[in-house]
Amino acid sequence: MKRRTLTALALGAALAATAASAEITFRHAITGETLDFEYGKKGGDTEAFKKFKQSGKNPYNTDKAAIDKGHSLYLTACSGCHGHEAEGKLGPGLADDYWTYPRGATDVGLFEILWGGAQGMMGPQYTNLNADELLQIMSFLRSIYKGDPAKAEWLK
Ligand code: HEC
């Protein structure tokens, strides 16, 4: 192999390593442990989720089709505890700017709470819903946000 080809290969490998290390580390909201996406409900490793792991921004925010799917998933999986309009019931409201876990105001933080769970009845959601479905639910929650826009960290 020519030297130039080798250099190009080495450069490619270095770039790939940088891309991999640029991936965000997601942490459990209570324990701080790194979340592992290898387990849980299958089918969630979509293009949108791949982008999200790199950018920390939910690509489905403002995507009407995703918001509609998220709405229907929310009604099945979350509304029993959080209320139909996410106004709060057994669990806290999810469409305002008060957060028990302030990280919920960012997309990464909200995903961390959903995937890994919080305390008591707020169990991890990864067995029920895959990563892509969680992003859809998140986009629905952002779409019905009623809090102060200045506190909408996910928009920044
Ligand atoms: C069995 C009832 C139950 C279900 C089902 C449930 N939750 Fe929760 N959720 C709770 C409770 C109770 C809390 C408060 C836990 C805590 O403070 O640690 C909570 C907390 C949360 C929080 C943190 C809120 C904050 O103010 O920081 C988020 C976000 C959340 N839930 C989203 C969801 C979503 C989205 C779903 C559906 C995928 C869901 N939950 C399903 C009961 C539930």
Coordinates of N, CA, C and O and ligand atoms in Angstrom, one line a residue:
M1 N 0.8 -1.2 0.0 CA 0.0 0.0 0.0 C 0.9 1.2 0.0 O 1.9 1.3 0.7
K2 N 0.5 2.2 -0.8 CA 1.3 3.5 -0.8 C 1.1 4.2 0.5 O 0.1 4.2 1.2
R3 N 2.2 5.0 0.7 CA 2.2 5.8 2.0 C 1.0 6.7 2.1 O 0.4 6.9 3.2
R4 N 0.7 7.3 0.9 CA -0.4 8.3 1.0 C -1.7 7.7 1.4 O -2.5 8.2 2.1
T5 N -1.9 6.5 0.9 CA -3.2 5.7 1.2 C -3.2 5.5 2.7 O -4.2 5.6 3.4
L6 N -2.0 5.1 3.2 CA -2.0 4.8 4.7 C -2.3 6.0 5.5 O -3.1 6.0 6.5
T7 N -1.7 7.2 5.1 CA -2.0 8.4 5.8 C -3.5 8.7 5.8 O -4.1 9.1 6.8
A8 N -4.1 8.5 4.6 CA -5.5 8.8 4.4 C -6.3 7.9 5.4 O -7.3 8.3 6.0
L9 N -5.9 6.6 5.5 CA -6.6 5.6 6.3 C -6.5 6.1 7.8 O -7.5 6.1 8.5
A10 N -5.3 6.5 8.2 CA -5.0 6.9 9.6 C -5.9 8.1 9.9 O -6.5 8.2 10.9
L11 N -6.0 9.0 8.9 CA -6.8 10.2 9.1 C -8.2 9.9 9.3 O -8.9 10.4 10.2
G12 N -8.7 8.9 8.4 CA -10.1 8.5 8.5 C -10.4 7.9 9.9 O -11.4 8.2 10.5
A13 N -9.5 7.1 10.4 CA -9.7 6.4 11.7 C -9.7 7.5 12.7 O -10.6 7.4 13.7
A14 N -8.9 8.5 12.7 CA -8.8 9.5 13.7 C -10.1 10.3 13.7 O -10.7 10.6 14.7
L15 N -10.6 10.6 12.5 CA -11.9 11.3 12.4 C -13.0 10.5 12.9 O -13.9 11.0 13.7
A16 N -13.0 9.2 12.6 CA -14.1 8.4 13.2 C -14.0 8.3 14.7 O -15.1 8.4 15.4
A17 N -12.8 8.3 15.3 CA -12.7 8.3 16.7 C -13.2 9.6 17.3 O -13.9 9.6 18.3
T18 N -13.0 10.7 16.6 CA -13.4 12.0 17.1 C -15.0 12.0 17.1 O -15.6 12.4 18.1
A19 N -15.5 11.5 16.0 CA -17.0 11.5 15.9 C -17.6 10.7 17.0 O -18.6 11.1 17.7
A20 N -17.0 9.5 17.3 CA -17.5 8.6 18.4 C -17.4 9.3 19.7 O -18.3 9.3 20.5
S21 N -16.3 10.0 20.0 CA -16.1 10.6 21.3 C -17.0 11.8 21.4 O -17.2 12.3 22.5
A22 N -17.5 12.4 20.3 CA -18.3 13.6 20.4 C -19.7 13.2 20.9 O -20.5 14.1 21.2
E23 N -20.0 11.9 20.9 CA -21.4 11.5 21.4 C -21.6 11.9 22.8 O -20.7 11.8 23.6
I24 N -22.7 12.3 23.1 CA -23.0 12.8 24.5 C -23.2 11.7 25.4 O -23.7 10.6 25.1
T25 N -22.7 11.9 26.7 CA -22.9 10.9 27.7 C -24.2 11.2 28.4 O -24.4 12.3 28.9
F26 N -25.1 10.2 28.4 CA -26.4 10.4 29.1 C -26.3 9.8 30.5 O -25.8 8.7 30.6
R27 N -26.8 10.4 31.5 CA -26.7 9.9 32.8 C -28.1 9.8 33.5 O -29.0 10.6 33.3
H28 N -28.2 8.8 34.4 CA -29.4 8.6 35.1 C -29.6 9.8 36.0 O -28.7 10.3 36.7
A29 N -30.9 10.2 36.1 CA -31.3 11.4 36.8 C -31.0 11.3 38.3 O -30.8 12.3 39.0
I30 N -31.0 10.1 38.9 CA -30.9 10.0 40.3 C -29.5 9.5 40.7 O -28.8 10.1 41.5
T31 N -29.0 8.4 40.0 CA -27.8 7.8 40.4 C -26.6 8.4 39.7 O -25.4 8.2 40.1
G32 N -26.8 9.1 38.6 CA -25.7 9.6 37.8 C -24.9 8.6 36.9 O -24.0 8.9 36.2
E33 N -25.4 7.3 37.0 CA -24.7 6.3 36.2 C -25.0 6.6 34.7 O -26.0 7.1 34.3
T34 N -24.0 6.2 33.9 CA -24.1 6.3 32.5 C -25.2 5.4 32.0 O -25.3 4.2 32.3
L35 N -26.1 5.9 31.1 CA -27.1 5.1 30.6 C -26.6 4.3 29.4 O -25.9 4.8 28.5
D36 N -27.1 3.1 29.3 CA -26.7 2.2 28.2 C -27.9 1.9 27.3 O -28.9 1.5 27.8
F37 N -27.7 2.2 26.0 CA -28.8 2.1 25.1 C -28.9 0.7 24.4 O -29.6 0.6 23.4
E38 N -28.0 -0.2 24.8 CA -28.0 -1.5 24.2 C -29.2 -2.4 24.6 O -29.6 -3.3 23.9
Y39 N -29.8 -2.1 25.8 CA -30.9 -2.9 26.3 C -32.2 -2.1 26.0 O -32.2 -1.0 25.4
G40 N -33.3 -2.7 26.4 CA -34.6 -2.0 26.2 C -35.3 -2.4 24.9 O -34.9 -3.3 24.2
K41 N -36.4 -1.7 24.7 CA -37.3 -2.1 23.5 C -36.5 -1.8 22.2 O -35.9 -0.7 22.1
K42 N -36.6 -2.7 21.3 CA -35.8 -2.6 20.1 C -36.5 -1.6 19.1 O -37.6 -1.3 19.2
G43 N -35.7 -1.3 18.1 CA -36.3 -0.5 17.0 C -36.1 1.0 17.1 O -36.5 1.8 16.3
G44 N -35.4 1.4 18.2 CA -35.3 2.8 18.5 C -34.1 3.5 18.0 O -34.0 4.8 18.0
D45 N -33.2 2.7 17.4 CA -31.9 3.3 16.9 C -32.1 3.9 15.5 O -31.4 3.6 14.6
T46 N -33.0 4.9 15.4 CA -33.3 5.5 14.1 C -32.3 6.6 13.8 O -31.5 7.0 14.6
E47 N -32.4 7.2 12.6 CA -31.6 8.3 12.2 C -31.8 9.5 13.2 O -30.8 10.1 13.6
A48 N -33.0 9.7 13.6 CA -33.3 10.8 14.5 C -32.6 10.6 15.9 O -32.0 11.5 16.4
F49 N -32.6 9.3 16.3 CA -32.0 9.1 17.6 C -30.4 9.2 17.5 O -29.8 9.7 18.4
K50 N -29.9 8.8 16.4 CA -28.5 8.9 16.1 C -28.1 10.4 16.1 O -27.1 10.8 16.8
K51 N -28.9 11.2 15.4 CA -28.6 12.6 15.4 C -28.7 13.2 16.8 O -27.9 14.0 17.2
F52 N -29.7 12.8 17.6 CA -29.9 13.3 18.9 C -28.7 13.0 19.8 O -28.3 13.8 20.6
K53 N -28.2 11.8 19.7 CA -27.0 11.4 20.5 C -25.8 12.3 20.3 O -24.9 12.4 21.1
Q54 N -25.7 12.8 19.1 CA -24.6 13.7 18.7 C -24.8 15.1 19.1 O -24.0 15.8 19.6
S55 N -26.1 15.6 18.8 CA -26.3 17.0 19.0 C -27.0 17.4 20.3 O -26.9 18.5 20.7
G56 N -27.7 16.4 20.9 CA -28.4 16.8 22.1 C -29.7 17.5 21.9 O -30.4 17.9 22.8
K57 N -30.0 17.7 20.6 CA -31.3 18.4 20.2 C -32.2 17.3 19.6 O -31.8 16.6 18.7
N58 N -33.5 17.4 20.0 CA -34.5 16.4 19.5 C -34.9 16.8 18.1 O -35.6 17.8 18.0
P59 N -34.5 16.0 17.1 CA -34.9 16.4 15.7 C -36.4 16.5 15.5 O -36.9 17.0 14.5
Y60 N -37.2 15.9 16.4 CA -38.6 15.8 16.2 C -39.4 17.0 16.8 O -40.6 17.2 16.5
N61 N -38.7 17.9 17.5 CA -39.3 19.1 18.0 C -39.8 19.9 16.7 O -39.1 20.0 15.8
T62 N -41.1 20.3 16.8 CA -41.8 21.0 15.6 C -42.1 20.1 14.4 O -42.6 20.6 13.4
D63 N -41.8 18.8 14.5 CA -42.2 17.9 13.4 C -43.6 17.4 13.7 O -43.8 16.6 14.6
K64 N -44.5 17.8 12.9 CA -46.0 17.6 13.1 C -46.3 16.1 13.2 O -47.0 15.7 14.1
A65 N -45.8 15.3 12.3 CA -46.1 13.9 12.3 C -45.6 13.2 13.6 O -46.3 12.4 14.2
A66 N -44.4 13.6 14.0 CA -43.8 13.0 15.2 C -44.5 13.4 16.4 O -44.8 12.6 17.3
I67 N -44.9 14.7 16.5 CA -45.7 15.2 17.6 C -47.0 14.5 17.7 O -47.4 14.1 18.8
D68 N -47.7 14.2 16.6 CA -49.0 13.5 16.7 C -48.8 12.0 17.2 O -49.6 11.6 18.0
K69 N -47.7 11.4 16.7 CA -47.4 10.0 17.2 C -47.1 10.1 18.7 O -47.5 9.3 19.5
G70 N -46.3 11.1 19.1 CA -45.9 11.3 20.5 C -47.1 11.5 21.3 O -47.2 11.0 22.5
H71 N -48.1 12.2 20.8 CA -49.3 12.5 21.6 C -50.0 11.2 21.9 O -50.4 10.9 23.0
S72 N -50.2 10.4 20.8 CA -50.9 9.1 21.1 C -50.1 8.2 22.0 O -50.7 7.5 22.9
L73 N -48.8 8.2 21.9 CA -48.0 7.3 22.8 C -48.1 7.9 24.2 O -48.2 7.1 25.2
Y74 N -48.1 9.2 24.3 CA -48.3 9.8 25.7 C -49.6 9.4 26.3 O -49.6 9.1 27.5
L75 N -50.7 9.4 25.5 CA -52.0 9.1 26.1 C -52.0 7.7 26.6 O -52.6 7.4 27.7
T76 N -51.3 6.8 26.0 CA -51.2 5.4 26.5 C -50.3 5.2 27.6 O -50.6 4.5 28.6
A77 N -49.1 5.8 27.5 CA -48.0 5.5 28.5 C -47.9 6.4 29.7 O -47.3 6.0 30.7
C78 N -48.3 7.6 29.5 CA -48.0 8.6 30.6 C -49.2 9.4 31.2 O -49.1 9.8 32.3
S79 N -50.3 9.5 30.4 CA -51.3 10.4 30.9 C -52.0 9.9 32.1 O -52.5 10.7 32.9
G80 N -52.0 8.6 32.3 CA -52.7 8.1 33.6 C -52.0 8.7 34.8 O -52.7 8.9 35.8
C81 N -50.8 9.0 34.8 CA -50.1 9.5 36.0 C -49.9 11.0 35.8 O -49.8 11.7 36.8
H82 N -49.7 11.5 34.6 CA -49.3 12.9 34.5 C -50.4 13.8 34.0 O -50.3 15.0 33.8
G83 N -51.6 13.2 33.7 CA -52.8 14.0 33.2 C -52.8 14.1 31.7 O -51.8 14.0 31.0
H84 N -54.0 14.2 31.2 CA -54.2 14.2 29.7 C -53.5 15.4 29.0 O -53.0 15.2 27.9
E85 N -53.4 16.5 29.7 CA -52.8 17.7 29.1 C -51.4 17.9 29.7 O -50.9 19.0 29.7
A86 N -50.9 16.8 30.4 CA -49.6 16.9 31.1 C -49.7 18.0 32.2 O -48.7 18.6 32.5
E87 N -50.9 18.1 32.8 CA -51.2 19.2 33.8 C -50.7 18.7 35.2 O -50.7 19.5 36.1
G88 N -50.5 17.4 35.3 CA -50.1 16.9 36.6 C -51.2 16.1 37.3 O -52.4 16.6 37.1
K89 N -50.9 15.0 37.9 CA -51.9 14.2 38.6 C -51.2 13.5 39.7 O -50.8 14.1 40.7
L90 N -50.9 12.2 39.5 CA -50.0 11.5 40.5 C -48.6 12.0 40.3 O -47.8 12.1 41.3
G91 N -48.2 12.2 39.1 CA -46.9 12.7 38.8 C -47.0 14.2 38.5 O -48.1 14.7 38.2
P92 N -45.9 15.0 38.5 CA -45.9 16.4 38.2 C -46.3 16.8 36.8 O -46.3 16.0 35.9
G93 N -46.8 18.0 36.6 CA -47.0 18.6 35.3 C -45.8 18.6 34.5 O -44.7 18.7 35.0
L94 N -45.9 18.4 33.2 CA -44.8 18.3 32.3 C -44.8 19.3 31.2 O -43.9 19.3 30.3
A95 N -45.7 20.2 31.2 CA -45.8 21.3 30.2 C -45.6 22.7 30.7 O -45.9 23.6 30.1
D96 N -45.1 22.7 32.0 CA -44.8 24.1 32.6 C -43.3 24.2 32.8 O -42.6 23.3 32.5
D97 N -42.9 25.3 33.5 CA -41.5 25.5 33.6 C -41.0 25.1 35.1 O -39.9 25.5 35.4
Y98 N -41.9 24.4 35.8 CA -41.4 23.9 37.1 C -40.9 22.5 36.9 O -41.6 21.6 36.5
W99 N -39.6 22.2 37.3 CA -39.1 20.9 37.2 C -38.5 20.5 38.6 O -37.8 21.2 39.2
T100 N -38.9 19.3 39.0 CA -38.3 18.7 40.2 C -36.8 18.4 39.8 O -35.9 18.7 40.6
Y101 N -36.6 18.0 38.6 CA -35.2 17.8 38.0 C -35.0 18.8 36.9 O -35.5 18.6 35.8
P102 N -34.3 19.9 37.3 CA -34.2 21.0 36.3 C -33.6 20.6 34.9 O -33.9 21.3 34.0
R103 N -33.0 19.4 34.9 CA -32.5 19.0 33.6 C -33.6 18.7 32.6 O -33.4 18.6 31.4
G104 N -34.8 18.6 33.1 CA -36.0 18.3 32.2 C -36.2 19.5 31.2 O -36.9 19.3 30.2
A105 N -35.6 20.6 31.5 CA -35.8 21.8 30.6 C -34.9 21.7 29.4 O -34.9 22.5 28.5
T106 N -34.0 20.7 29.4 CA -33.1 20.4 28.2 C -33.6 19.1 27.6 O -34.2 18.2 28.3
D107 N -33.4 18.9 26.3 CA -33.8 17.6 25.7 C -33.0 16.4 26.2 O -33.5 15.4 26.4
V108 N -31.7 16.7 26.4 CA -30.9 15.5 26.9 C -31.4 15.2 28.3 O -31.6 14.0 28.6
G109 N -31.7 16.1 29.1 CA -32.1 15.9 30.5 C -33.5 15.2 30.5 O -33.7 14.2 31.3
L110 N -34.4 15.6 29.7 CA -35.7 15.0 29.6 C -35.6 13.6 29.2 O -36.2 12.7 29.8
F111 N -34.7 13.3 28.2 CA -34.6 12.0 27.7 C -34.0 11.1 28.9 O -34.4 9.9 29.0
E112 N -33.0 11.7 29.6 CA -32.4 10.9 30.7 C -33.4 10.5 31.7 O -33.4 9.3 32.2
I113 N -34.4 11.4 32.1 CA -35.4 11.1 33.0 C -36.3 10.0 32.5 O -36.7 9.0 33.2
L114 N -36.7 10.1 31.2 CA -37.6 9.1 30.6 C -36.9 7.7 30.5 O -37.5 6.7 30.8
W115 N -35.7 7.7 29.9 CA -35.1 6.4 29.7 C -34.8 5.7 31.0 O -35.1 4.5 31.2
G116 N -34.2 6.4 32.0 CA -33.7 5.8 33.2 C -34.6 5.9 34.3 O -34.5 5.2 35.3
G117 N -35.7 6.7 34.2 CA -36.6 6.9 35.3 C -36.1 7.8 36.4 O -35.0 8.3 36.3
A118 N -37.0 8.1 37.4 CA -36.6 8.9 38.5 C -36.9 8.1 39.8 O -36.5 7.0 39.9
Q119 N -37.8 8.7 40.7 CA -38.0 8.0 41.9 C -39.4 7.4 41.9 O -40.3 7.8 41.2
G120 N -39.6 6.4 42.8 CA -40.9 5.8 43.1 C -41.6 5.3 41.8 O -41.1 4.5 41.1
M121 N -42.8 5.9 41.6 CA -43.6 5.4 40.5 C -43.1 5.7 39.1 O -43.6 5.2 38.1
M122 N -42.1 6.7 39.1 CA -41.6 7.1 37.8 C -40.5 6.1 37.4 O -39.3 6.4 37.6
G123 N -40.9 4.9 36.9 CA -39.9 3.9 36.6 C -39.3 4.2 35.2 O -39.7 5.0 34.5
P124 N -38.2 3.5 34.9 CA -37.5 3.6 33.6 C -38.6 3.2 32.5 O -39.3 2.3 32.7
Q125 N -38.5 4.0 31.4 CA -39.5 3.7 30.4 C -39.0 2.9 29.2 O -39.7 2.6 28.2
Y126 N -37.7 2.5 29.3 CA -37.1 1.9 28.1 C -37.6 0.5 27.7 O -37.4 0.0 26.7
T127 N -38.3 -0.2 28.7 CA -38.8 -1.5 28.3 C -40.1 -1.4 27.5 O -40.4 -2.2 26.7
N128 N -40.9 -0.3 27.8 CA -42.2 0.0 27.2 C -42.1 0.7 25.9 O -42.8 0.4 24.9
L129 N -41.1 1.6 25.8 CA -41.0 2.5 24.7 C -39.6 2.6 24.2 O -38.7 2.6 25.1
N130 N -39.3 2.5 22.9 CA -38.0 2.6 22.4 C -37.5 4.1 22.4 O -38.3 5.0 22.6
A131 N -36.2 4.2 22.1 CA -35.6 5.6 22.2 C -36.3 6.5 21.2 O -36.6 7.7 21.5
D132 N -36.7 6.1 20.0 CA -37.3 6.9 19.0 C -38.7 7.4 19.5 O -39.1 8.5 19.4
E133 N -39.4 6.4 20.1 CA -40.8 6.7 20.7 C -40.7 7.8 21.8 O -41.5 8.6 21.9
L134 N -39.6 7.6 22.6 CA -39.4 8.6 23.7 C -39.2 10.0 23.1 O -39.7 11.0 23.6
L135 N -38.4 10.1 22.0 CA -38.2 11.4 21.3 C -39.5 12.0 20.8 O -39.8 13.2 20.9
Q136 N -40.4 11.1 20.3 CA -41.7 11.5 19.8 C -42.5 12.1 21.0 O -43.1 13.2 20.8
I137 N -42.5 11.4 22.1 CA -43.3 11.9 23.3 C -42.7 13.2 23.7 O -43.5 14.2 24.0
M138 N -41.4 13.3 23.7 CA -40.8 14.6 24.1 C -41.2 15.7 23.2 O -41.5 16.8 23.7
S139 N -41.3 15.5 21.9 CA -41.7 16.5 21.0 C -43.1 17.0 21.2 O -43.5 18.1 21.1
F140 N -44.0 16.0 21.6 CA -45.3 16.3 22.0 C -45.3 17.2 23.2 O -46.0 18.3 23.2
L141 N -44.6 16.9 24.2 CA -44.6 17.7 25.5 C -44.1 19.1 25.2 O -44.6 20.0 25.7
R142 N -43.1 19.2 24.3 CA -42.6 20.6 24.0 C -43.6 21.4 23.3 O -43.7 22.6 23.4
S143 N -44.4 20.6 22.5 CA -45.4 21.3 21.6 C -46.6 21.9 22.5 O -47.3 22.8 22.0
I144 N -46.8 21.4 23.7 CA -47.9 21.9 24.5 C -47.3 22.7 25.7 O -48.0 23.0 26.7
Y145 N -46.1 23.1 25.6 CA -45.4 23.9 26.7 C -46.1 25.2 26.9 O -46.4 25.9 26.0
K146 N -46.4 25.4 28.2 CA -47.2 26.7 28.6 C -46.3 27.6 29.5 O -46.8 28.6 30.0
G147 N -45.1 27.2 29.7 CA -44.2 28.0 30.6 C -43.6 29.3 29.9 O -44.0 29.6 28.8
D148 N -42.7 29.9 30.6 CA -42.0 31.1 30.1 C -41.0 30.7 29.0 O -40.2 29.8 29.3
P149 N -41.2 31.2 27.8 CA -40.3 30.8 26.7 C -38.8 31.0 27.1 O -38.0 30.2 26.6
A150 N -38.5 32.0 28.0 CA -37.1 32.2 28.3 C -36.5 31.0 29.1 O -35.3 30.8 29.2
K151 N -37.4 30.2 29.7 CA -36.9 29.0 30.4 C -36.9 27.7 29.6 O -36.6 26.7 30.1
A152 N -37.3 27.8 28.3 CA -37.3 26.7 27.5 C -35.9 26.4 27.0 O -35.5 26.8 25.8
E153 N -35.1 25.8 27.8 CA -33.7 25.5 27.5 C -33.4 24.8 26.2 O -32.4 25.0 25.6
W154 N -34.4 23.9 25.9 CA -34.2 23.1 24.6 C -34.2 23.9 23.4 O -33.8 23.5 22.3
L155 N -34.7 25.2 23.5 CA -34.7 26.1 22.3 C -33.4 26.8 22.1 O -33.2 27.4 21.1
K156 N -32.6 26.7 23.1 CA -31.3 27.5 23.1 C -30.2 26.8 22.4 O -30.2 25.6 22.3
Ligands
HEC1 C1 -47.1 5.0 37.3 C2 -47.2 6.5 37.1 C3 -46.3 7.2 36.1 C4 -46.2 6.9 34.8 C5 -46.9 5.8 34.0 C6 -45.2 7.9 34.3 N1 -44.8 8.7 35.3 FE1 -43.5 10.2 35.0 N2 -43.5 10.5 37.1 C7 -44.4 9.9 37.9 C8 -44.1 10.4 39.3 C9 -44.8 9.9 40.6 C10 -43.0 11.3 39.2 C11 -42.3 12.0 40.3 C12 -41.0 11.2 40.5 C13 -39.8 12.0 41.2 O1 -40.0 13.1 41.6 O2 -38.7 11.4 41.2 C14 -42.7 11.4 37.7 C15 -41.8 12.2 37.2 C16 -41.6 12.5 35.9 C17 -40.7 13.5 35.3 C18 -39.8 14.4 36.1 C19 -40.7 15.7 36.2 C20 -39.9 16.9 36.9 O3 -40.6 17.8 37.3 O4 -38.7 16.9 37.0 C21 -40.9 13.4 33.9 C22 -40.2 14.2 32.9 C23 -41.8 12.3 33.7 N3 -42.2 11.8 34.8 C24 -42.3 12.0 32.4 C25 -43.0 10.9 32.1 C26 -43.4 10.4 30.8 C27 -43.1 11.2 29.5 C28 -44.1 9.3 30.9 C29 -44.6 8.3 29.9 C30 -43.6 7.8 29.0 C31 -44.2 9.0 32.4 N4 -43.6 10.0 33.0 C32 -44.9 7.9 32.9 C33 -45.3 8.9 37.6 C34 -45.4 8.3 36.4

